[in-house]
Amino acid sequence: MTNLKTKTSWNLVNSYAELPEFFYSKINLSKVSSPELVVLNNNLAEYLGLDIGELKSKEGVSYLSGNSLPKGSIPIALAYAGHQFGYFTMLGDGRAILLGEQVTPKGNYDIQLKGSGRTPYSRGGDGRAALSPMLREYIVSEAMHNLNIPTSRSLAVVTSGEPVIREKLLKGAVLTRVASSHIRVGTFEYAANFGTQENVRQLADYTIDRHFRDLAREDSPYLSFLKEVVKRQASLIAKWQLIGFIHGVMNTDNMAISGETIDYGPCAFMDAYNPDTVYSSIDTYGRYAYKNQPQIAVWNLFRFAETLLPLIHENSDKAIKLAQDSVIEFNNLYHKNWISGMRSKLGIFNEEENDESLIELLLNIMLKNNEDYTNTFIKLTFGETLTNETKEFKEWHKKWKARLQRQTQTKEESFELMKNSNPAVIPRNHRVEEALSAADEKGDYSVMDNLIGVLSKPFAHTADQKEYAKLPPPSFCNYKTFCGT
Ligand code: AMP
Ligand code: MG
């Protein structure tokens, strides 16, 4: 008798590999000695139509480590360039391969292995990744997803059984990253700088077809494409600012055209509110500080727009004007998203002209009093007292209460809005570090599992989240993050 029950499984297509070979390199797998699955994202597996039992099997783990290929995979490393801290350079997937795109009812998703060995773009690197930064990407990307922020996601982490040589010997690992694509601003820069105008068009057409299909029918599809990318970035960066997320390395190669957050390196969440906050150890001049993120996005979008100029208009002056106007529109779009998000965080439904100054006043008070960004909003939501209830704060509080009365919504409605806009927990740096050292040093994944559990519903405001909302110990004051290769 035939088994009629269809098993969920890999269902890969390779649309990127159908582009000219200029855009990628075909890869021979570099095997690892003893792969072991240490984290699996059951929800994401289900979403992708993958069978959990199959993923956990010897064969499944072999795929997740890059030791063998699931059916239908054509492994490639993607070529891209990018501006890193302002300087243009050739890059590419130096330690990642794309297995293909998993077809799901909700769209196709890139399945990428990160840490899977050398590629033609590895330059001096070993193509490998260490366990701790891969677990860090797993925790933070999943937290971002649950905070309703567009992001690449993490399906699994497999240890390789092999050491990687960094400042000291570390455990090697491979992360399976899932994203709606890995097309970056830097991919367009690669095409424009190292290819022909036809290559840029091929990439633009491919990207429009993949992410912005409705635009293909427009009169000026490439200009509309630029505008749409600007719009998505304006929405994304506003979400980062509202939640206190600092990407840390907003190079153009780390900005996805899809509008998802990608490349979790030295990222971190802000504790005490301070617009100058920088965590990345390599960001000496604070280029990617919290307060600079919107303007850096604009800078990156200009680099993107430059690559499209010949497609936007045959007259270069006209093309430049159209592109400039489109990129500058980021500022308006960003501001609209940000202020509307801030209103929600304060339980405000309607719009008043002075709302922005009310918000700025609160932020200034937080800065002066060294108040925690996330917890200030939680305390306002639940009517709890702040650490420093200064006279200035009390006056602000009166103004805010009066502001809430100038809308038709009830107190309860404001409370609900605030609960849904202010997370009870974020992945606090000290909690993430605690989870990573337990996993890496002791092989104890329970600390990480608990953290992931608490972060899975950040707007639930449950009792067990309270412990995770606590501030870091003073020893974390000078917390620094590393690029984590
Ligand atoms: P990232 O800092 O992760 O955005 O990476 C910047 C560039 O360095 C990309 O081209 C990466 O593929 C490459 N890269 C990072 N780590 C390694 C490594 N261990 N081996 C080879 N290439 C790497
Ligand atoms: Mg990168």
Coordinates of C-alpha atoms and ligand atoms in Angstrom, one line a residue:
M1 CA 0.0 0.0 0.0
T2 CA 1.3 3.4 -0.9
N3 CA 1.7 5.9 1.9
L4 CA -0.6 8.8 1.0
K5 CA 0.6 11.1 3.8
T6 CA 2.9 13.6 2.2
K7 CA 5.9 14.4 4.4
T8 CA 7.0 18.0 4.6
S9 CA 10.6 18.4 3.3
W10 CA 13.1 20.5 1.5
N11 CA 11.5 22.0 -1.6
L12 CA 14.2 24.2 -3.0
V13 CA 14.5 26.3 -6.2
N14 CA 17.6 28.1 -7.3
S15 CA 16.4 31.3 -8.9
Y16 CA 19.6 33.2 -8.0
A17 CA 21.7 30.6 -9.7
E18 CA 19.8 31.3 -12.9
L19 CA 21.3 34.8 -13.0
P20 CA 24.6 35.1 -15.0
E21 CA 27.6 33.6 -13.2
F22 CA 28.9 37.1 -12.7
F23 CA 26.7 37.3 -9.6
Y24 CA 27.9 34.2 -7.8
S25 CA 30.3 31.3 -7.6
K26 CA 29.3 27.7 -7.6
I27 CA 30.7 26.0 -4.5
N28 CA 32.1 22.6 -3.6
L29 CA 31.2 21.7 0.0
S30 CA 33.8 21.8 2.7
K31 CA 32.9 19.1 5.1
V32 CA 33.2 19.2 8.9
S33 CA 34.2 16.2 11.0
S34 CA 31.4 15.7 13.5
P35 CA 28.4 17.9 13.1
E36 CA 26.0 18.1 16.1
L37 CA 22.7 19.9 16.2
V38 CA 22.6 22.2 19.2
V39 CA 19.7 24.5 18.5
L40 CA 16.7 24.0 16.2
N41 CA 13.9 26.5 15.6
N42 CA 10.8 24.3 15.6
N43 CA 8.4 27.2 14.7
L44 CA 10.4 28.4 11.8
A45 CA 10.9 24.8 10.6
E46 CA 7.1 24.4 10.5
Y47 CA 6.7 27.7 8.8
L48 CA 9.1 26.6 6.1
G49 CA 7.3 23.3 5.7
L50 CA 10.2 21.3 7.1
D51 CA 9.8 18.1 9.1
I52 CA 11.4 18.5 12.6
G53 CA 12.2 14.8 12.8
E54 CA 13.9 14.9 9.4
L55 CA 15.9 17.9 10.3
K56 CA 17.1 16.2 13.5
S57 CA 18.1 13.0 11.7
K58 CA 21.7 12.2 10.7
E59 CA 20.9 13.2 7.2
G60 CA 19.1 16.4 8.3
V61 CA 22.1 17.5 10.4
S62 CA 24.4 16.7 7.5
Y63 CA 22.5 19.2 5.4
L64 CA 22.6 21.8 8.2
S65 CA 26.3 21.5 8.5
G66 CA 27.1 21.7 4.8
N67 CA 28.3 18.1 4.7
S68 CA 25.8 17.1 2.0
L69 CA 23.1 18.7 0.0
P70 CA 19.3 18.5 0.4
K71 CA 17.5 17.5 -2.8
G72 CA 17.4 20.4 -5.4
S73 CA 20.2 22.4 -3.9
I74 CA 22.8 24.2 -6.1
P75 CA 25.2 25.7 -3.5
I76 CA 26.5 29.1 -4.4
A77 CA 28.4 32.0 -2.7
L78 CA 27.0 35.4 -3.7
A79 CA 29.2 38.1 -5.0
Y80 CA 28.8 41.6 -3.5
A81 CA 30.8 44.7 -2.7
G82 CA 30.1 47.4 -0.2
H83 CA 31.1 50.5 1.6
Q84 CA 32.6 49.5 4.9
F85 CA 32.9 52.5 7.3
G86 CA 32.7 54.7 4.2
Y87 CA 35.3 52.8 2.1
F88 CA 34.4 50.9 -1.0
T89 CA 35.6 47.3 -1.3
M90 CA 34.9 44.0 -2.9
L91 CA 33.4 41.5 -0.5
G92 CA 31.0 38.5 -1.2
D93 CA 30.0 35.5 0.8
G94 CA 33.4 34.6 2.3
R95 CA 32.0 32.2 4.8
A96 CA 28.4 31.5 3.7
I97 CA 26.7 29.6 1.0
L98 CA 23.2 29.8 -0.4
L99 CA 21.6 26.3 -0.6
G100 CA 18.6 27.6 -2.5
E101 CA 15.2 29.1 -1.9
Q102 CA 12.7 27.1 0.1
V103 CA 9.3 27.4 -1.6
T104 CA 6.5 28.0 0.9
P105 CA 2.9 29.1 0.5
K106 CA 3.9 32.5 1.9
G107 CA 6.8 33.0 -0.4
N108 CA 10.3 31.7 -1.1
Y109 CA 13.1 32.0 1.5
D110 CA 16.8 31.9 1.1
I111 CA 18.4 29.0 3.0
Q112 CA 21.9 30.1 3.8
L113 CA 24.7 28.3 5.8
K114 CA 27.0 30.7 7.6
G115 CA 30.3 29.3 8.7
S116 CA 30.3 26.6 6.0
G117 CA 33.9 27.0 4.7
R118 CA 36.0 28.9 2.2
T119 CA 34.6 30.4 -1.0
P120 CA 36.3 32.4 -3.8
Y121 CA 35.3 35.5 -1.7
S122 CA 37.0 34.4 1.5
R123 CA 40.2 36.5 0.9
G124 CA 42.4 35.7 3.9
G125 CA 39.6 34.2 6.0
D126 CA 39.0 30.6 6.9
G127 CA 35.3 30.6 5.9
R128 CA 34.3 29.4 9.3
A129 CA 32.4 30.8 12.2
A130 CA 32.6 30.4 16.0
L131 CA 29.8 29.0 18.1
S132 CA 29.2 31.9 20.3
P133 CA 28.6 34.6 17.6
M134 CA 26.3 32.1 15.7
L135 CA 24.2 31.5 18.9
R136 CA 24.2 35.3 19.4
E137 CA 22.8 35.8 15.9
Y138 CA 20.2 33.1 16.6
I139 CA 19.0 34.7 19.8
V140 CA 19.0 38.3 18.6
S141 CA 17.4 37.7 15.2
E142 CA 14.6 35.6 16.7
A143 CA 14.1 38.3 19.4
M144 CA 13.8 40.9 16.6
H145 CA 11.3 38.8 14.7
N146 CA 9.2 38.5 17.9
L147 CA 9.4 42.2 18.4
N148 CA 7.7 42.5 15.0
I149 CA 10.8 43.9 13.3
P150 CA 11.6 42.6 9.7
T151 CA 14.7 40.4 10.0
S152 CA 16.5 37.4 8.7
R153 CA 15.8 34.5 10.9
S154 CA 17.7 31.5 12.3
L155 CA 16.7 27.9 11.7
A156 CA 19.5 26.0 13.4
V157 CA 23.0 26.0 14.8
V158 CA 25.2 23.0 14.4
T159 CA 28.6 22.6 16.0
S160 CA 31.2 21.4 13.6
G161 CA 33.4 19.4 16.0
E162 CA 36.3 21.4 14.7
P163 CA 38.1 24.3 16.3
V164 CA 38.3 27.7 14.7
I165 CA 41.4 29.8 15.3
R166 CA 40.7 33.4 16.5
E167 CA 42.5 35.2 19.3
K168 CA 42.2 31.8 20.9
L169 CA 40.8 28.4 19.9
L170 CA 37.0 28.4 19.7
K171 CA 34.4 25.9 18.9
G172 CA 33.3 26.0 15.2
A173 CA 29.7 26.2 14.2
V174 CA 27.4 26.6 11.3
L175 CA 24.2 28.7 11.4
T176 CA 21.3 28.2 9.0
R177 CA 20.0 31.6 8.2
V178 CA 16.7 32.2 6.6
A179 CA 15.9 35.5 4.8
S180 CA 13.5 36.6 2.1
S181 CA 16.7 37.2 0.1
H182 CA 20.3 38.2 0.6
I183 CA 20.4 40.9 -2.0
R184 CA 22.1 43.9 -0.5
V185 CA 22.9 47.5 -1.4
G186 CA 26.4 46.0 -1.9
T187 CA 25.1 43.6 -4.5
F188 CA 24.0 46.5 -6.6
E189 CA 27.3 48.3 -6.0
Y190 CA 29.1 45.1 -7.1
A191 CA 27.1 45.0 -10.4
A192 CA 27.6 48.8 -11.0
N193 CA 31.3 48.8 -10.3
F194 CA 32.5 45.5 -11.6
G195 CA 29.8 44.6 -14.2
T196 CA 27.9 46.3 -17.1
Q197 CA 24.8 48.4 -17.1
E198 CA 23.1 45.2 -18.4
N199 CA 24.2 43.4 -15.2
V200 CA 22.6 46.1 -13.0
R201 CA 19.4 45.8 -15.0
Q202 CA 19.4 42.0 -14.6
L203 CA 19.8 42.4 -10.9
A204 CA 17.2 45.1 -10.6
D205 CA 14.7 43.0 -12.7
Y206 CA 15.4 40.0 -10.6
T207 CA 14.9 41.9 -7.4
I208 CA 11.8 43.6 -8.5
D209 CA 10.4 40.2 -9.6
R210 CA 11.3 38.7 -6.2
H211 CA 10.3 41.5 -3.8
F212 CA 8.3 44.2 -5.6
R213 CA 6.4 42.4 -8.3
D214 CA 3.7 45.0 -8.6
L215 CA 6.2 47.6 -9.7
A216 CA 7.1 45.8 -12.9
R217 CA 4.0 47.2 -14.6
E218 CA 4.7 50.8 -13.6
D219 CA 5.9 53.4 -16.1
S220 CA 9.2 54.0 -14.3
P221 CA 9.7 50.7 -12.6
Y222 CA 13.3 51.4 -11.5
L223 CA 12.5 54.7 -9.9
S224 CA 9.5 53.1 -8.1
F225 CA 11.9 50.4 -7.0
L226 CA 14.2 52.9 -5.5
K227 CA 11.3 54.7 -3.7
E228 CA 10.0 51.4 -2.4
V229 CA 13.4 50.4 -1.0
V230 CA 13.7 53.8 0.7
K231 CA 10.2 53.4 2.1
R232 CA 11.0 50.0 3.6
Q233 CA 14.3 51.2 5.1
A234 CA 12.5 54.2 6.6
S235 CA 10.1 51.9 8.3
L236 CA 12.8 49.5 9.4
I237 CA 15.1 52.1 10.9
A238 CA 12.2 53.7 12.7
K239 CA 11.5 50.3 14.3
W240 CA 15.1 50.0 15.4
Q241 CA 15.1 53.4 17.0
L242 CA 11.8 52.8 18.7
I243 CA 13.0 49.6 20.2
G244 CA 16.6 50.8 21.0
F245 CA 18.4 48.5 18.6
I246 CA 21.8 49.4 17.5
H247 CA 23.0 47.4 14.4
G248 CA 26.6 48.3 14.9
V249 CA 27.9 47.8 11.4
M250 CA 25.6 49.5 8.9
N251 CA 27.9 49.0 6.0
T252 CA 26.2 49.0 2.6
D253 CA 26.8 45.3 2.3
N254 CA 24.8 44.8 5.5
M255 CA 21.7 46.6 4.2
A256 CA 19.2 44.2 2.6
I257 CA 17.1 45.5 -0.3
S258 CA 14.1 43.5 1.1
G259 CA 14.0 45.8 4.1
E260 CA 14.9 43.1 6.6
T261 CA 17.6 43.5 9.3
I262 CA 20.6 41.3 8.3
D263 CA 24.1 40.5 9.5
Y264 CA 24.0 40.4 13.3
G265 CA 27.6 41.2 14.2
P266 CA 28.3 43.7 16.9
C267 CA 24.6 44.7 17.4
A268 CA 23.2 45.3 20.8
F269 CA 20.2 46.9 22.6
M270 CA 20.6 50.1 24.4
D271 CA 20.1 50.0 28.2
A272 CA 20.2 53.6 29.6
Y273 CA 18.9 56.1 27.0
N274 CA 21.8 57.9 25.3
P275 CA 21.8 58.8 21.6
D276 CA 25.6 58.5 21.5
T277 CA 25.5 54.8 22.5
V278 CA 28.0 52.6 20.5
Y279 CA 28.7 49.1 21.5
S280 CA 30.9 47.9 18.7
S281 CA 34.6 47.6 19.6
I282 CA 35.6 48.6 16.1
D283 CA 33.4 51.6 15.7
T284 CA 36.0 54.0 17.2
Y285 CA 34.4 57.2 15.9
G286 CA 30.8 56.3 16.6
R287 CA 29.8 56.3 12.9
Y288 CA 27.1 53.7 13.6
A289 CA 26.0 55.2 17.0
Y290 CA 22.3 54.9 17.9
K291 CA 21.6 58.5 16.9
N292 CA 23.3 58.2 13.5
Q293 CA 21.4 55.2 12.2
P294 CA 18.8 57.2 10.2
Q295 CA 21.4 59.4 8.5
I296 CA 23.6 56.4 7.8
A297 CA 20.6 54.7 6.1
V298 CA 20.3 57.8 3.9
W299 CA 24.0 57.6 3.1
N300 CA 23.6 54.0 2.2
L301 CA 20.5 54.6 0.1
F302 CA 22.5 57.2 -1.9
R303 CA 25.0 54.6 -2.7
F304 CA 22.2 52.3 -3.8
A305 CA 20.5 55.1 -5.9
E306 CA 23.8 55.8 -7.7
T307 CA 23.9 52.3 -9.0
L308 CA 20.4 52.7 -10.6
L309 CA 21.0 56.2 -12.2
P310 CA 21.3 54.9 -15.8
L311 CA 18.1 52.9 -15.4
I312 CA 16.1 55.8 -13.8
H313 CA 16.5 58.2 -16.7
E314 CA 18.6 58.4 -19.9
N315 CA 19.3 62.1 -19.1
S316 CA 21.8 61.9 -16.2
D317 CA 20.9 65.3 -14.7
K318 CA 17.2 64.2 -14.6
A319 CA 18.2 60.8 -13.2
I320 CA 20.2 62.5 -10.4
K321 CA 17.4 64.9 -9.5
L322 CA 14.8 62.1 -9.4
A323 CA 17.1 59.8 -7.4
Q324 CA 18.0 62.5 -4.9
D325 CA 14.4 63.5 -4.3
S326 CA 13.5 59.9 -3.7
V327 CA 16.3 59.2 -1.2
I328 CA 15.7 62.5 0.7
E329 CA 12.1 61.5 1.1
F330 CA 13.5 59.0 3.6
N331 CA 13.6 61.8 6.2
N332 CA 9.8 62.5 6.0
L333 CA 8.9 58.8 5.9
Y334 CA 11.2 58.0 8.8
H335 CA 9.9 60.8 10.9
K336 CA 6.3 59.8 10.3
N337 CA 7.0 56.2 11.3
W338 CA 9.0 57.3 14.3
I339 CA 6.6 59.8 15.7
S340 CA 3.6 57.5 15.2
G341 CA 5.5 54.7 17.0
M342 CA 6.4 57.1 19.8
R343 CA 2.8 58.2 20.1
S344 CA 1.8 54.5 20.5
K345 CA 4.5 54.0 23.1
L346 CA 2.9 56.8 25.1
G347 CA -0.6 55.6 24.6
I348 CA -1.5 58.5 22.3
F349 CA -4.0 57.9 19.4
N350 CA -4.6 61.3 17.9
E351 CA -2.1 63.9 16.6
E352 CA -1.2 67.2 18.2
E353 CA 1.4 69.6 17.0
N354 CA 3.3 69.6 20.3
D355 CA 3.6 65.8 20.5
E356 CA 7.1 65.9 19.3
S357 CA 8.3 68.3 21.9
L358 CA 6.5 66.2 24.6
I359 CA 8.5 63.1 23.3
E360 CA 11.8 65.0 23.1
L361 CA 11.3 66.3 26.6
L362 CA 10.9 62.7 27.9
L363 CA 14.0 61.5 26.1
N364 CA 16.0 64.4 27.5
I365 CA 14.9 63.6 31.0
M366 CA 15.9 60.0 30.4
L367 CA 19.3 61.1 29.2
K368 CA 19.9 63.4 32.1
N369 CA 18.8 60.9 34.7
N370 CA 20.4 57.9 33.1
E371 CA 17.1 56.1 32.9
D372 CA 16.8 52.8 31.1
Y373 CA 15.1 53.3 27.7
T374 CA 12.9 50.1 27.6
N375 CA 12.0 50.1 31.3
T376 CA 11.0 53.8 31.4
F377 CA 8.2 53.0 28.9
I378 CA 7.3 49.9 30.9
K379 CA 7.0 52.0 34.1
L380 CA 4.9 54.6 32.3
T381 CA 2.7 51.8 31.0
F382 CA 2.1 50.3 34.4
G383 CA 2.2 53.5 36.4
E384 CA 5.3 52.5 38.3
T385 CA 7.8 55.1 39.6
L386 CA 11.0 55.8 37.7
T387 CA 14.4 55.5 39.4
N388 CA 14.8 59.3 39.5
E389 CA 11.5 61.1 39.8
T390 CA 12.9 64.6 39.4
K391 CA 10.8 67.8 39.5
E392 CA 11.2 68.0 35.8
F393 CA 9.9 64.5 35.3
K394 CA 6.9 65.2 37.5
E395 CA 6.1 68.2 35.4
W396 CA 6.5 66.2 32.2
H397 CA 4.2 63.5 33.7
K398 CA 1.4 66.0 34.4
K399 CA 1.7 67.3 30.8
W400 CA 1.5 63.7 29.5
K401 CA -1.6 62.9 31.6
A402 CA -3.2 66.1 30.3
R403 CA -2.3 65.1 26.8
L404 CA -4.0 61.7 27.2
Q405 CA -7.2 63.4 28.3
R406 CA -7.3 65.3 25.0
Q407 CA -8.3 62.2 23.0
T408 CA -11.5 60.3 22.9
Q409 CA -10.0 57.0 23.8
T410 CA -10.3 55.7 27.3
K411 CA -7.5 55.0 29.8
E412 CA -7.9 51.3 29.2
E413 CA -7.5 51.8 25.5
S414 CA -4.3 53.8 26.1
F415 CA -3.0 51.1 28.4
E416 CA -3.6 48.4 25.8
L417 CA -1.9 50.4 23.1
M418 CA 1.1 51.0 25.4
K419 CA 1.3 47.3 26.4
N420 CA 1.4 46.3 22.7
S421 CA 4.0 49.0 21.8
N422 CA 6.4 48.6 24.7
P423 CA 8.1 45.2 25.1
A424 CA 8.4 43.8 28.6
V425 CA 11.8 42.3 27.6
I426 CA 14.6 42.9 25.1
P427 CA 17.6 40.7 24.7
R428 CA 19.7 42.5 27.3
N429 CA 23.4 42.3 26.7
H430 CA 24.2 40.7 30.1
R431 CA 21.5 38.1 29.6
V432 CA 22.7 37.2 26.1
E433 CA 26.3 36.9 27.3
E434 CA 25.2 34.7 30.2
A435 CA 23.3 32.4 27.8
L436 CA 26.3 32.3 25.5
S437 CA 28.9 31.4 28.1
A438 CA 26.7 28.7 29.6
A439 CA 26.3 27.1 26.1
D440 CA 29.8 27.7 24.9
E441 CA 31.8 26.9 28.0
K442 CA 29.6 24.3 29.7
G443 CA 27.5 22.9 26.9
D444 CA 24.5 24.0 28.9
Y445 CA 21.8 25.3 26.6
S446 CA 19.1 25.6 29.2
V447 CA 20.0 29.3 30.0
M448 CA 19.7 30.1 26.3
D449 CA 16.4 28.1 26.0
N450 CA 14.9 30.1 28.9
L451 CA 16.0 33.4 27.4
I452 CA 14.6 32.5 24.0
G453 CA 11.4 31.4 25.7
V454 CA 11.0 34.7 27.5
L455 CA 11.8 36.7 24.4
S456 CA 9.3 34.8 22.3
K457 CA 6.3 36.9 23.4
P458 CA 7.8 40.3 24.4
F459 CA 4.4 42.0 24.6
A460 CA 2.8 39.4 26.9
H461 CA 4.0 41.1 30.1
T462 CA 4.1 37.9 32.1
A463 CA 5.5 37.5 35.6
D464 CA 8.5 35.5 34.5
Q465 CA 9.6 38.3 32.2
K466 CA 10.2 40.6 35.2
E467 CA 13.5 39.0 36.1
Y468 CA 14.7 39.5 32.5
A469 CA 13.8 43.1 32.5
K470 CA 16.3 43.9 35.3
L471 CA 19.2 46.1 34.5
P472 CA 22.7 44.8 33.9
P473 CA 25.1 44.8 36.8
P474 CA 27.5 47.8 37.0
S475 CA 30.3 45.6 35.5
F476 CA 28.4 45.8 32.2
C477 CA 28.7 49.6 32.0
N478 CA 31.4 49.5 29.4
Y479 CA 30.0 46.6 27.5
K480 CA 31.6 46.1 24.0
T481 CA 30.6 43.9 21.2
F482 CA 32.8 42.3 18.6
C483 CA 32.3 41.6 15.0
G484 CA 32.3 37.9 15.9
T485 CA 33.8 36.1 13.0
Ligands
AMP1 P1 30.6 40.8 8.0 O1 31.5 41.6 8.9 O2 30.1 39.5 8.6 O3 29.6 41.6 7.4 O4 31.6 40.3 6.8 C1 32.3 41.2 6.0 C2 33.0 40.4 4.9 O5 34.0 39.5 5.5 C3 32.1 39.4 4.1 O6 32.5 39.4 2.8 C4 32.3 38.1 4.8 O7 32.0 37.0 4.0 C5 33.8 38.2 5.1 N1 34.1 37.3 6.2 C6 33.8 37.5 7.5 N2 34.3 36.5 8.3 C7 35.0 35.6 7.4 C8 35.7 34.4 7.6 N3 35.9 33.8 8.8 N4 36.2 33.8 6.5 C9 36.1 34.4 5.3 N5 35.4 35.5 5.1 C10 34.9 36.1 6.1
MG2 MG 28.1 41.4 6.2

